[in-house]
Amino acid sequence: KHIKLPAPALKEWKSHLEPKKNDVESIKKDIVQQTLETVCRNPYNLDNLAVYQATAHTVRDRLLQDWNLTQEAIHDQNPKRCYYLSMEFLIGRALDNALYCLQAKDNYKQSVKDLGFNLEDLLEQERDAALGNGGLGRLAACYMDAAATLDYPTWGYGLRYQYGIFKQIINGEGYQTEMPDYWLNPNGNPWEFPRTDIKYEVQFYGYVATKVNEKGESRMSWEGGDRVQAMAYDVPIPGFGTKGCGNIRLWSSKPLKTFDFASFNDGDYERSVADQTKAENLTSVLYPNDNHNVGKELRLKQEYFFVSASLQDIIHRFKHTNSAWKDFPDKVAVQLNDTHPTLAIPELQRILIDIEGLEWDDAWDIVTRVFAFTNHTVLPEALECWSVPMMEKILPRHMQIVYDINLFFLQKFEKVFQNDRDMLNRVSIIEESNPQQVRMAYLAVVGSHTVNGVAALHSELIKTELFSEFIKYYGPDKFINITNGITPRRWLYQANPMLRNLITETLKSEKWVTHLDELKGLKKHAEDTAFQKKWMNVKLQNKIRLADWIKRNLDITVDPHALFDIQVKRIHEYKRQFMNILSVIYRYKNIQLLSEEERKDLVPRVVIFGGKSAPGYYIAKMVIKLITTVAQVVNNDESINDLLKVVYIPDYNVSLAEIIVPASDLSQHISTAGTEASGTSNMKFVLNGGLILGTVDGANIEIRDEIGAENIFMFGTLSDQVADIRHRQKYHGVPIDPNLQVVLHAIQSGEFGGFETASVFGPLINTLTYGGDYYLISADFEQYLDAHDRVDALFKDTTTWAKKSILCTSGMGFFSADRATREYADKIWNLKPITLE
Ligand code: GPV
């Protein structure tokens, strides 16, 4: 219960609110004070971690001021708000980003220096907030950055996992092993504000009964079962060039009451303690699967816990300033980041009919005007399906509501397409398998007003394949495209200071940081030799930075003048890291065949891999083993005179990406056409002047259209050919490309890791031969090798390469997260920015 202060007391409070100052003296004073009072250390007892903590707390205080300003403004203006529901937020580190947003980095650097420390060393102390798997989670983080920068009244909602994505260790044999990522510092995480007063109860299990409400109407009621508590933690998201600050609210599960002896009159103390632990376990760990659905019960409980707490909070806030439910869709937009939060649809329907007493149709009208759904994949193994018996047990009332949603939908559908039972089965939210399954993507489509894909091709595939039957009923307008975007703040301004400075100096303005289209001003310098020189020197410095990292951490020497060829992303068969390493073997064998003289013509290459495999994804783990095994052999073969080096960077994460992305000459985005919904690292590399080698897939296509086809290396089967080739392979076997044959033979004959190791790769090679080569590695191999030849040829022509590199960056304006977020606001949320001050 909040206490309403009398006016004089309120005035007293306000008179003591002193804005923090960002001059060097004030910063130093604040850091010293935080060191003594928050971190409890003194000048004789310091280390980088302690001073990092203190520094972070001074920044946190400053963000909190902006946070409060923003929340006050939103409260006063009471605009429509948007909530971005995502099970993943891959934020990375916060300190450097916040210092830039506060425009205080230089003064902090000086302050820390005066106090005897080095700011860059302090930044390295921070643990990544890695509450996500890959692109989907990082996209959510980029959109929160853009929404804050653009002053949109948008909050993220998510889960506060105690363990983020696991730490990847490459063991002595070259296999991936996993270690838990306990990222929350024992001294507390400065980048979250625990809200001990914001708590909701979440129910599981139990049964459904009928009850008569105050109006004398009979209503369903969800009774009994277990209850856990959700507590809020707020993560401030600073915007760039604004006084505002955004927010991500993360829920943590807690036992409902610390001890409830009354309910344990049988004296089962051990069980009562175990129950408490169970409640806390709910949000312990992020499921480490990317683009793959496993169907675990605890995951379903996480999803419901997340959705229930978020909706209670959203409704609580709505009721605080508004009265009528009919206004809810004019005040609230909810974006579902993939199907993971789709239970929000039946949950809101349940709240409206069972608790608020609305009629079904009125409630459903509200629901379908509030929600919108972003689909991020067409891969069948990634589509969420929950078994009906499991859902009946955990969420009995929701299961009934899903059945009713489906019934009413199918009834309407049947009116349009009479007597087509097959079609009804195909669009049914319930799949008639054994056991029955709830198709979450269909539920999300039926319960949302708008469905979007994340790149032009992907959005087409959604319409023609995944949801083709739904188009026939809804028409095409419900399905739109919003091509993904990335934040230029983290991915250029912060990660690549030298390029940032060169761009700003050349454009004579920093406007591009929030208006990325301004980069097109670089075009007219693309052929200027002096500029090219400066540009390529920046690239070289960034390659040296990465080479140093590799030397320090992996003890591998790489030449910064070699062509840096990088593929970093989650390890997945559809992303075809396997094809990449097979081509590396081909290159290696080719070098071996050449004479000294012929080798003089070759372009030295450093092939860099990074990325995590899901712990249970056997084939992906084998790909890692193959890469590390090839690296061992190649890097220790003195006979090839450093013409080829292979590096596996362990534990790829956001902070490593910030070093890796600016250092590519070439990066690879080589998914089988039609499988990568968008990709977003492709955008990051090109923004930093890296050329890309890619298939005609996802956002590669739009990147080509924006930067010009002559500035990108593209190859491979087109998406509309894939099905045919698969069909042919199924009936006539896989024709193995002759060069690929040579490579496979080399592996099988023990050239990599000896004969014993060769057998380990058997199952991997079988995915091509006996497995039917589902991802078309053999079909694309020749074109892939050709593309590599084109890369080598162009790299020798340094001026043309430099020109293309400049044109890459200058054409990337479209891929700003600001543009993408504006599109969501205009086309889906109907959302306007707030005014600050
Ligand atoms: I579904 N994506 C992801 O990272 N994890 C997932 O579980 C699913 C999708 C990715 C897609 O694979 C990328 O193509 C896309 O760029 C990204 O989501 C953001 O849209």
Tab-separated table of C-alpha atoms in Angstrom, residues 74-83 313-333 356 366:
chain	number	residue	atom	x	y	z
A	74	ILE	CA	4.641	8.372	-19.811
A	75	HIS	CA	2.466	8.456	-16.719
A	76	ASP	CA	1.471	12.081	-17.310
A	77	GLN	CA	0.835	11.727	-21.040
A	78	ASN	CA	-0.914	8.344	-20.726
A	79	PRO	CA	-0.280	7.400	-24.352
A	80	LYS	CA	-0.844	4.041	-25.936
A	81	ARG	CA	1.965	1.772	-24.787
A	82	CYS	CA	3.628	-1.184	-26.376
A	83	TYR	CA	4.926	-4.287	-24.643
A	313	ASP	CA	1.345	-6.170	-14.592
A	314	ILE	CA	0.062	-4.686	-17.865
A	315	ILE	CA	-3.552	-4.877	-16.688
A	316	HIS	CA	-2.694	-3.428	-13.287
A	317	ARG	CA	-1.072	-0.436	-15.016
A	318	PHE	CA	-3.979	-0.045	-17.430
A	319	LYS	CA	-6.543	-0.022	-14.656
A	320	HIS	CA	-4.584	2.584	-12.740
A	321	THR	CA	-5.361	5.255	-15.356
A	322	ASN	CA	-8.216	3.859	-17.447
A	323	SER	CA	-11.605	2.440	-16.657
A	324	ALA	CA	-13.285	0.688	-19.563
A	325	TRP	CA	-12.056	-2.611	-21.016
A	326	LYS	CA	-13.199	-1.498	-24.446
A	327	ASP	CA	-10.350	1.063	-24.371
A	328	PHE	CA	-7.723	-1.600	-23.692
A	329	PRO	CA	-6.668	-2.096	-27.352
A	330	ASP	CA	-6.312	1.688	-27.761
A	331	LYS	CA	-3.932	1.817	-24.825
A	332	VAL	CA	-2.048	-1.447	-25.114
A	333	ALA	CA	-0.201	-3.206	-27.925
A	356	GLU	CA	-13.698	-9.728	-15.514
A	366	ILE	CA	-10.192	-7.129	-27.406
